[in-house]
Amino acid sequence: PASSSRARGHDRGGPTASTTRGAHHQPVKPEKRVVKFRTSFSNTVYDVLVARGWQETESDSDWDIHWAEREWVYEVFDTRHLEARQRLNHFRNGRELCRKDLLVKNLKRMRRTLQRDGQLEQARAYDFMPLSFVLPREYAMFVEEFKRSGGVWIMKPIGAAQGRGIFLFSRLSDISEWRVSSSASRDNNTASSQNNSNAATHYNQGGGLYAAGAGPDGDGDAAPEAYVVQRYIERPYLIGGKKFDVRLYVLVTSFSPLVAYLYRGGFARFSHTRYSSEARDIANHFVHLTNVSIQKTAENYDARSGGKKDLRSLKLLMAARHGMKAIDELFLAIERVIIRSLLAVQHVMIADKHCFELYGYDVLVDDDLKPWLIEVNASPSLSATTKDDYALKCDMLNDALDILDLEGRLTGDELAVGGFDLLYSGGLVNRSQRHRSSAPDDDDEDDGEDDGDCSGTPCGGWSTRLGTAILGSGASAARAAPVEE
């Protein structure tokens, strides 16, 4: 009936074709399309998707967004045809940025390319990853460097996560004589053992790195397992005498052209035990590693805070020590680390228009306020350990989904969406268009420095919003479900 049609039209806020004679006729707006999602996750990802009113589906093909495991992308994606509207949360060859050995390779290649092209200043700017070698391929080069400079180094399996298989050493004998009898030690690697028996593989006397049961002394003939060995940052910035790193969230919606957003929020992950550079503490993971999966096994672990401090509190605390100008320059340097790492892989990434990626960047700050890129995670943990953690991740995910704009609400020229700021869009975003930080400097005056393009020296003008308050974000999604205690 016409009356029902009118009622529905006015519910949508506009007239219908059945309005009275003489009125301005406007077409009936189509019914809002329900966004269909598919996911195997049951954490904040699922909570936010449901809280948006989207409809879950088990269909292999009839979905608008699939928040998938990386394995699905590597094993299934190439066998499927996607419609133009469909979005997937991983790029096909995302390992180029997120696998430790490939990240090292791509950063080194970018630096060599810049040197060859005569861009020496830009090449020198690619000094934000500790000196690294991929073993066993670069074992001879590593030994030469070790014999020349010595020091403490850290070994990391290229494909492991959550701190598994990581250990520190200061003698070549620590890696030349190591054996393990069971590969299960990799899975059971926890900080409680506090010694190098946690490592899953190691070098033999002949210079090859073999998994347990493989290689010349084992039953198998598997290829050597790759590790990344890096010079250890022995003078990290400390708060309360403890080491920490910073987890930041970066959303990349395209690699061709490169379009990247940086979330203003984040958190610092702290070690449980006060930092020590003494040789007797070299194997104590509670001192040297910040992974929550390791720190939560410590005695007297504080489950209420989860060993974390929110990024804004961290920034204000550091600013109280060094002044806001120094800390804003630090945070701008972190932004440049993120941009340069993305540029290093831009031309090797498969630029599929269906794909996006939410990266978890881990950055360490040293005692000279220099940021170091530790790693980039393609599947950062989106499970919550505390209520604040739940709120942060839900709000961040809700804003990320707003950027993807499956409902068609954005104009396409937004510089900020919720807590995300546009960092790069085919080029550096003009910082004069970005809002100033809500935190003033020491004398509360505008220094009037030109923002420039941030490609060389630190930018002024307090143009970074990283670590500032987030207003108008997806708080409703954060209340979708309580965190499990």
Coordinates of C-alpha atoms in Angstrom, one line a residue:
P1 CA 0.0 0.0 0.0
A2 CA 1.0 3.6 -0.7
S3 CA 0.8 4.5 3.0
S4 CA 3.3 1.7 3.8
S5 CA 5.6 2.8 1.1
R6 CA 5.6 6.4 2.4
A7 CA 6.2 5.2 5.9
R8 CA 9.3 3.3 4.8
G9 CA 10.5 6.3 2.7
H10 CA 10.2 8.7 5.6
D11 CA 12.0 6.2 7.9
R12 CA 14.9 6.6 5.5
G13 CA 14.7 10.3 5.8
G14 CA 13.5 11.2 2.3
P15 CA 10.3 11.3 0.2
T16 CA 9.1 8.5 -2.1
A17 CA 7.7 8.3 -5.5
S18 CA 4.2 8.0 -4.0
T19 CA 4.3 11.4 -2.3
T20 CA 1.5 13.9 -3.0
R21 CA 1.1 15.7 -6.3
G22 CA 3.2 18.8 -6.7
A23 CA 6.1 17.7 -4.5
H24 CA 9.6 17.3 -5.9
H25 CA 9.9 13.7 -7.0
Q26 CA 13.0 11.9 -6.0
P27 CA 13.9 8.3 -6.7
V28 CA 13.4 5.8 -4.0
K29 CA 16.7 5.0 -2.3
P30 CA 17.7 1.4 -2.5
E31 CA 17.5 -0.7 0.6
K32 CA 20.8 -0.8 2.5
R33 CA 22.9 -3.8 1.4
V34 CA 23.9 -6.1 4.2
V35 CA 27.7 -6.6 4.3
K36 CA 28.6 -10.3 4.5
F37 CA 31.7 -11.4 6.2
R38 CA 33.6 -14.6 6.6
T39 CA 36.2 -15.3 9.3
S40 CA 37.6 -18.1 11.4
F41 CA 38.6 -15.8 14.2
S42 CA 36.7 -15.6 17.4
N43 CA 38.4 -12.7 19.1
T44 CA 38.0 -8.9 18.7
V45 CA 37.8 -9.4 14.9
Y46 CA 34.6 -11.3 15.2
D47 CA 33.2 -9.0 17.8
V48 CA 33.7 -5.9 15.7
L49 CA 32.3 -7.5 12.5
V50 CA 29.1 -8.5 14.4
A51 CA 28.8 -5.1 16.2
R52 CA 28.8 -3.3 12.8
G53 CA 25.6 -5.3 12.0
W54 CA 27.3 -7.3 9.3
Q55 CA 26.1 -10.8 8.5
E56 CA 28.3 -13.8 8.9
T57 CA 28.4 -16.4 6.2
E58 CA 30.1 -19.8 5.7
S59 CA 30.0 -19.5 2.0
D60 CA 33.3 -20.0 0.1
S61 CA 32.4 -17.3 -2.4
D62 CA 29.4 -15.2 -1.4
W63 CA 31.1 -12.7 1.0
D64 CA 32.1 -9.1 0.9
I65 CA 35.1 -9.3 3.3
H66 CA 37.1 -12.4 4.4
W67 CA 39.3 -11.9 7.5
A68 CA 41.4 -15.0 6.8
E69 CA 44.3 -16.9 8.2
R70 CA 47.5 -16.3 6.3
E71 CA 47.6 -20.0 5.4
W72 CA 44.3 -19.6 3.5
V73 CA 45.8 -16.9 1.4
Y74 CA 48.9 -18.9 0.6
E75 CA 47.1 -22.1 -0.1
V76 CA 43.6 -21.2 -1.5
F77 CA 43.7 -17.6 -2.8
D78 CA 45.2 -18.5 -6.2
T79 CA 42.5 -21.0 -6.9
R80 CA 39.6 -18.5 -6.4
H81 CA 38.1 -15.7 -8.6
L82 CA 37.1 -12.7 -6.6
E83 CA 34.4 -10.2 -7.5
A84 CA 35.4 -6.5 -7.6
R85 CA 33.6 -5.8 -4.3
Q86 CA 35.3 -8.5 -2.3
R87 CA 38.2 -7.6 0.1
L88 CA 40.7 -9.9 1.7
N89 CA 43.0 -9.1 4.7
H90 CA 46.3 -10.3 3.3
F91 CA 48.4 -9.7 0.2
R92 CA 49.5 -12.8 -1.7
N93 CA 53.2 -12.5 -1.0
G94 CA 53.0 -10.7 2.3
R95 CA 56.1 -12.6 3.5
E96 CA 58.3 -10.1 1.7
L97 CA 57.7 -7.6 4.5
C98 CA 56.9 -9.9 7.4
R99 CA 59.3 -12.8 7.2
K100 CA 62.5 -11.8 9.0
D101 CA 64.9 -13.0 6.3
L102 CA 63.0 -11.4 3.5
L103 CA 62.6 -8.1 5.3
V104 CA 66.4 -8.0 5.8
K105 CA 66.9 -8.8 2.1
N106 CA 64.5 -6.2 0.9
L107 CA 65.9 -3.4 3.2
K108 CA 69.5 -4.2 2.1
R109 CA 68.4 -4.2 -1.6
M110 CA 66.7 -0.8 -1.2
R111 CA 69.8 0.6 0.4
R112 CA 72.0 -0.7 -2.4
T113 CA 69.7 0.7 -5.1
L114 CA 69.7 4.1 -3.5
Q115 CA 73.5 4.1 -3.3
R116 CA 73.8 3.0 -6.9
D117 CA 71.4 5.9 -7.9
G118 CA 73.5 8.4 -6.1
Q119 CA 70.9 9.0 -3.4
L120 CA 73.4 8.7 -0.6
E121 CA 71.4 10.6 2.1
Q122 CA 68.4 8.4 1.5
A123 CA 70.5 5.3 1.5
R124 CA 72.0 6.3 4.9
A125 CA 68.5 6.7 6.3
Y126 CA 68.0 2.9 5.9
D127 CA 70.0 2.3 9.1
F128 CA 67.0 1.5 11.3
M129 CA 67.4 -2.2 11.4
P130 CA 70.3 -3.7 13.5
L131 CA 73.1 -5.2 11.5
S132 CA 71.7 -8.5 10.3
F133 CA 72.8 -11.7 8.5
V134 CA 70.7 -14.6 7.2
L135 CA 72.1 -17.9 8.3
P136 CA 73.3 -20.2 6.9
R137 CA 73.6 -18.3 3.6
E138 CA 75.6 -15.4 5.1
Y139 CA 77.4 -17.4 7.8
A140 CA 80.9 -16.6 6.5
M141 CA 80.1 -12.9 6.4
F142 CA 78.7 -13.0 9.9
V143 CA 81.7 -14.8 11.3
E144 CA 84.0 -12.2 9.7
E145 CA 82.0 -9.4 11.3
F146 CA 81.8 -11.2 14.7
K147 CA 85.5 -11.7 14.8
R148 CA 86.0 -8.0 13.9
S149 CA 83.6 -6.5 16.4
G150 CA 82.4 -9.1 18.8
G151 CA 79.6 -8.1 21.2
V152 CA 76.2 -9.6 21.9
W153 CA 74.1 -11.0 19.1
I154 CA 70.5 -12.3 18.9
M155 CA 69.3 -15.3 16.9
K156 CA 65.8 -15.5 15.6
P157 CA 64.2 -18.3 13.5
I158 CA 62.8 -16.7 10.4
G159 CA 59.3 -18.1 10.6
A160 CA 58.7 -18.3 14.4
A161 CA 56.5 -15.9 16.4
Q162 CA 55.9 -15.0 20.0
G163 CA 59.5 -15.2 21.0
R164 CA 59.9 -18.9 20.2
G165 CA 63.4 -20.1 19.4
I166 CA 65.1 -16.7 20.2
F167 CA 68.3 -16.6 22.1
L168 CA 71.3 -14.3 22.8
F169 CA 75.0 -15.2 22.6
S170 CA 78.4 -13.6 22.8
R171 CA 80.7 -16.4 21.7
L172 CA 80.8 -18.2 18.4
S173 CA 81.1 -21.5 20.3
D174 CA 77.5 -20.9 21.5
I175 CA 76.2 -21.5 18.0
S176 CA 78.9 -23.8 16.6
E177 CA 78.4 -26.6 19.2
W178 CA 74.8 -26.5 19.8
R179 CA 72.6 -29.6 19.3
V180 CA 69.0 -30.4 20.2
S181 CA 67.6 -33.9 20.5
S182 CA 64.0 -33.0 19.9
S183 CA 62.2 -30.5 17.7
A184 CA 59.6 -30.3 20.4
S185 CA 61.9 -27.9 22.2
R186 CA 60.8 -25.2 19.7
D187 CA 57.2 -25.5 20.7
N188 CA 57.9 -25.6 24.4
N189 CA 60.3 -22.7 24.4
T190 CA 59.3 -20.5 27.4
A191 CA 61.2 -18.1 29.5
S192 CA 61.1 -20.4 32.5
S193 CA 64.1 -22.4 31.3
Q194 CA 66.2 -19.1 31.1
N195 CA 68.9 -20.8 29.0
N196 CA 69.8 -21.6 25.4
S197 CA 68.2 -25.0 25.6
N198 CA 65.1 -23.3 24.2
A199 CA 66.5 -23.0 20.8
A200 CA 65.1 -25.4 18.2
T201 CA 68.1 -25.6 15.9
H202 CA 71.7 -24.6 15.9
Y203 CA 74.9 -24.6 13.9
N204 CA 77.1 -27.7 13.7
Q205 CA 80.9 -27.6 13.5
G206 CA 80.8 -27.6 9.8
G207 CA 78.9 -24.3 9.6
G208 CA 75.5 -25.6 8.7
L209 CA 72.2 -24.9 10.6
Y210 CA 70.1 -28.0 10.8
A211 CA 66.8 -28.8 12.4
A212 CA 66.7 -31.6 14.9
G213 CA 66.9 -35.0 13.2
A214 CA 68.1 -33.4 9.9
G215 CA 71.5 -32.7 8.4
P216 CA 74.6 -34.8 8.4
D217 CA 74.3 -36.2 11.9
G218 CA 70.5 -36.8 11.8
D219 CA 68.2 -39.3 10.2
G220 CA 66.8 -36.8 7.7
D221 CA 68.2 -34.8 4.9
A222 CA 66.2 -31.7 5.3
A223 CA 67.6 -28.4 4.2
P224 CA 69.2 -26.2 6.9
E225 CA 66.7 -24.1 8.8
A226 CA 67.2 -20.4 8.3
Y227 CA 67.8 -17.9 11.1
V228 CA 68.4 -14.2 11.2
V229 CA 71.2 -13.1 13.5
Q230 CA 71.3 -9.5 14.5
R231 CA 73.6 -7.3 16.6
Y232 CA 71.8 -6.9 19.9
I233 CA 70.8 -3.4 21.0
E234 CA 72.6 -3.4 24.3
R235 CA 71.5 0.1 25.4
P236 CA 67.8 0.2 25.1
Y237 CA 65.7 3.0 26.5
L238 CA 64.5 2.0 29.9
I239 CA 61.4 3.0 32.0
G240 CA 61.5 1.9 35.6
G241 CA 64.7 0.1 34.7
K242 CA 62.9 -2.2 32.3
K243 CA 63.2 -2.7 28.6
F244 CA 60.2 -2.3 26.3
D245 CA 59.2 -2.1 22.6
V246 CA 56.3 -0.4 20.9
R247 CA 53.5 -2.1 19.0
L248 CA 52.0 0.2 16.3
Y249 CA 49.3 -0.6 13.7
V250 CA 49.6 0.3 10.0
L251 CA 46.8 -0.3 7.5
V252 CA 47.9 -0.6 3.9
T253 CA 45.0 -0.6 1.4
S254 CA 47.2 -0.6 -1.7
F255 CA 50.8 -1.1 -2.8
S256 CA 50.2 0.4 -6.3
P257 CA 50.1 3.2 -5.5
L258 CA 51.2 2.8 -1.9
V259 CA 48.5 4.0 0.4
A260 CA 49.2 3.6 4.2
Y261 CA 47.4 4.7 7.3
L262 CA 49.0 4.9 10.8
Y263 CA 46.9 4.4 13.9
R264 CA 47.5 7.0 16.6
G265 CA 47.1 4.5 19.4
G266 CA 49.3 1.6 20.4
F267 CA 51.1 0.3 23.4
A268 CA 54.5 -0.5 24.9
R269 CA 55.3 -4.1 25.9
F270 CA 57.6 -4.3 28.9
S271 CA 59.9 -7.0 30.1
H272 CA 59.1 -8.4 33.5
T273 CA 62.6 -8.1 35.0
R274 CA 64.8 -5.1 35.2
Y275 CA 67.3 -4.8 32.4
S276 CA 70.8 -6.1 32.8
S277 CA 73.6 -6.3 30.3
E278 CA 75.7 -8.6 32.5
A279 CA 76.9 -11.8 30.9
R280 CA 75.2 -13.9 33.6
D281 CA 71.8 -12.6 32.5
I282 CA 72.3 -13.1 28.8
A283 CA 70.0 -16.2 28.7
N284 CA 67.2 -14.6 30.9
H285 CA 64.3 -14.0 28.5
F286 CA 62.4 -12.1 31.2
V287 CA 65.2 -9.4 30.9
H288 CA 65.7 -9.3 27.2
L289 CA 62.5 -10.2 25.4
T290 CA 59.2 -8.3 25.6
N291 CA 56.8 -10.8 24.0
V292 CA 53.7 -11.1 26.1
S293 CA 53.6 -14.9 25.5
I294 CA 56.9 -15.1 27.3
Q295 CA 56.5 -12.5 30.0
K296 CA 53.1 -13.9 31.2
T297 CA 54.9 -17.0 32.3
A298 CA 57.0 -15.0 34.8
E299 CA 56.3 -15.3 38.5
N300 CA 54.3 -12.3 39.8
Y301 CA 53.2 -11.4 36.3
D302 CA 50.7 -8.5 36.5
A303 CA 47.7 -9.8 34.5
R304 CA 45.8 -6.5 35.1
S305 CA 48.1 -4.4 33.0
G306 CA 49.3 -7.3 30.8
G307 CA 52.8 -5.8 31.0
K308 CA 51.6 -3.0 28.7
K309 CA 51.4 0.8 28.8
D310 CA 49.3 2.7 26.3
L311 CA 51.2 4.8 23.8
R312 CA 49.9 8.2 24.9
S313 CA 51.0 7.6 28.5
L314 CA 54.3 6.4 27.2
K315 CA 54.7 9.6 25.1
L316 CA 53.8 11.9 27.9
L317 CA 56.2 10.1 30.3
M318 CA 59.1 10.4 27.9
A319 CA 58.2 14.0 27.1
A320 CA 58.4 14.8 30.8
R321 CA 62.0 13.6 30.7
H322 CA 63.2 15.1 27.3
G323 CA 60.6 17.7 26.3
M324 CA 57.9 17.4 23.8
K325 CA 60.0 18.5 20.9
A326 CA 62.5 15.7 21.3
I327 CA 59.7 13.1 21.6
D328 CA 57.7 14.4 18.7
E329 CA 60.9 14.1 16.6
L330 CA 61.3 10.6 17.8
F331 CA 57.7 9.7 16.8
L332 CA 58.2 11.4 13.4
A333 CA 61.4 9.2 13.0
I334 CA 59.2 6.2 13.7
E335 CA 56.8 7.3 11.0
R336 CA 59.7 7.5 8.5
V337 CA 60.9 4.0 9.5
I338 CA 57.4 2.7 8.7
I339 CA 57.2 4.5 5.3
R340 CA 60.7 3.4 4.2
S341 CA 60.1 -0.2 5.1
L342 CA 56.9 -0.1 3.0
L343 CA 58.7 1.5 0.1
A344 CA 61.4 -1.2 0.3
V345 CA 58.9 -3.9 -0.6
Q346 CA 56.4 -1.8 -2.7
H347 CA 57.7 -3.1 -6.1
V348 CA 57.9 -6.7 -5.1
M349 CA 54.4 -7.0 -3.6
I350 CA 51.7 -8.4 -5.8
A351 CA 49.3 -5.4 -6.0
D352 CA 46.0 -7.1 -5.9
K353 CA 43.1 -4.6 -5.6
H354 CA 41.1 -7.0 -3.4
C355 CA 43.8 -7.1 -0.7
F356 CA 44.6 -5.0 2.3
E357 CA 46.8 -5.6 5.3
L358 CA 46.8 -4.6 8.9
Y359 CA 50.4 -4.8 10.0
G360 CA 51.7 -4.8 13.6
Y361 CA 55.0 -2.9 13.7
D362 CA 57.4 -3.6 16.6
V363 CA 59.9 -0.7 17.2
L364 CA 62.6 -0.5 19.9
V365 CA 63.9 2.8 21.1
D366 CA 67.5 3.0 22.3
D367 CA 69.1 5.3 24.9
D368 CA 69.9 7.9 22.2
L369 CA 66.2 8.1 21.2
K370 CA 66.8 6.3 18.0
P371 CA 64.1 4.0 16.7
W372 CA 65.0 0.5 15.5
L373 CA 62.7 -1.7 13.5
I374 CA 62.5 -5.1 15.2
E375 CA 59.9 -6.8 12.9
V376 CA 56.7 -6.4 11.0
N377 CA 53.8 -8.8 11.8
A378 CA 51.2 -9.7 9.2
S379 CA 49.0 -11.3 11.8
P380 CA 49.4 -9.1 14.9
S381 CA 47.6 -10.6 17.9
L382 CA 44.1 -9.2 18.0
S383 CA 43.1 -11.1 21.1
A384 CA 42.8 -9.0 24.3
T385 CA 44.6 -9.6 27.5
T386 CA 42.9 -6.7 29.5
K387 CA 39.8 -4.5 29.2
D388 CA 41.9 -1.6 27.9
D389 CA 43.5 -3.9 25.4
Y390 CA 40.1 -5.0 24.2
A391 CA 38.9 -1.4 23.8
L392 CA 42.0 -0.4 21.9
K393 CA 41.9 -3.3 19.5
C394 CA 38.1 -3.0 18.9
D395 CA 38.3 0.7 18.2
M396 CA 41.3 0.2 15.9
L397 CA 39.6 -2.5 13.9
N398 CA 36.4 -0.6 13.6
D399 CA 38.3 2.4 12.2
A400 CA 40.2 0.1 9.8
L401 CA 36.9 -1.2 8.5
D402 CA 35.6 2.3 8.1
I403 CA 38.6 3.0 5.8
L404 CA 37.8 0.0 3.7
D405 CA 34.4 1.6 3.2
L406 CA 32.3 -1.4 2.2
E407 CA 29.2 0.7 2.9
G408 CA 30.3 3.5 0.6
R409 CA 30.2 6.3 3.1
L410 CA 33.6 8.1 2.5
T411 CA 34.4 10.7 -0.1
G412 CA 37.9 9.3 -0.8
D413 CA 39.8 12.4 0.2
E414 CA 39.9 12.0 4.0
L415 CA 43.2 12.6 5.7
A416 CA 42.0 10.9 8.8
V417 CA 39.4 8.3 9.6
G418 CA 38.7 7.6 13.3
G419 CA 42.1 7.0 14.9
F420 CA 43.9 6.4 11.6
D421 CA 45.9 9.2 9.9
L422 CA 46.8 8.9 6.2
L423 CA 50.6 8.6 6.2
Y424 CA 51.3 8.0 2.5
S425 CA 49.2 8.1 -0.7
G426 CA 51.3 7.8 -3.8
G427 CA 53.7 10.2 -1.9
L428 CA 54.1 11.7 1.5
V429 CA 51.0 13.3 2.8
N430 CA 51.4 17.1 3.0
R431 CA 52.0 17.6 6.7
S432 CA 50.6 21.2 6.7
Q433 CA 47.2 19.6 6.1
R434 CA 47.5 17.3 9.2
H435 CA 46.3 18.4 12.6
R436 CA 48.8 19.5 15.1
S437 CA 49.5 17.3 18.2
S438 CA 47.3 18.0 21.1
A439 CA 50.3 18.1 23.4
P440 CA 52.2 21.4 23.5
D441 CA 56.0 21.8 23.8
D442 CA 57.8 23.0 26.9
D443 CA 57.1 26.7 26.4
D444 CA 53.7 26.3 24.7
E445 CA 54.8 28.2 21.6
D446 CA 54.7 27.4 17.9
D447 CA 58.3 27.2 16.7
G448 CA 57.1 27.9 13.2
E449 CA 59.3 25.2 11.6
D450 CA 58.5 24.1 8.1
D451 CA 57.1 20.6 8.0
G452 CA 58.7 19.8 4.7
D453 CA 58.5 16.3 3.4
C454 CA 60.2 14.5 6.3
S455 CA 62.6 12.8 3.9
G456 CA 65.7 14.1 5.5
T457 CA 66.1 16.0 8.9
P458 CA 63.4 15.7 11.5
C459 CA 60.2 17.7 10.8
G460 CA 59.0 20.4 13.1
G461 CA 55.6 22.0 13.6
W462 CA 54.4 19.1 15.9
S463 CA 52.8 17.5 12.9
T464 CA 52.7 14.0 14.2
R465 CA 49.5 12.7 15.8
L466 CA 51.1 9.4 16.8
G467 CA 50.5 8.8 20.5
T468 CA 47.9 11.6 20.8
A469 CA 44.3 11.2 22.1
I470 CA 41.8 9.5 19.8
L471 CA 38.3 11.1 19.8
G472 CA 35.2 9.9 18.0
S473 CA 36.5 6.4 17.3
G474 CA 34.6 3.2 17.3
A475 CA 33.9 3.1 21.0
S476 CA 30.6 1.3 20.4
A477 CA 32.4 -1.6 19.0
A478 CA 34.6 -1.8 22.0
R479 CA 31.6 -2.4 24.2
A480 CA 30.3 -5.2 22.0
A481 CA 31.5 -7.9 24.4
P482 CA 33.4 -8.1 27.7
V483 CA 37.0 -9.2 27.7
E484 CA 37.6 -12.6 29.2
E485 CA 39.4 -12.3 32.5

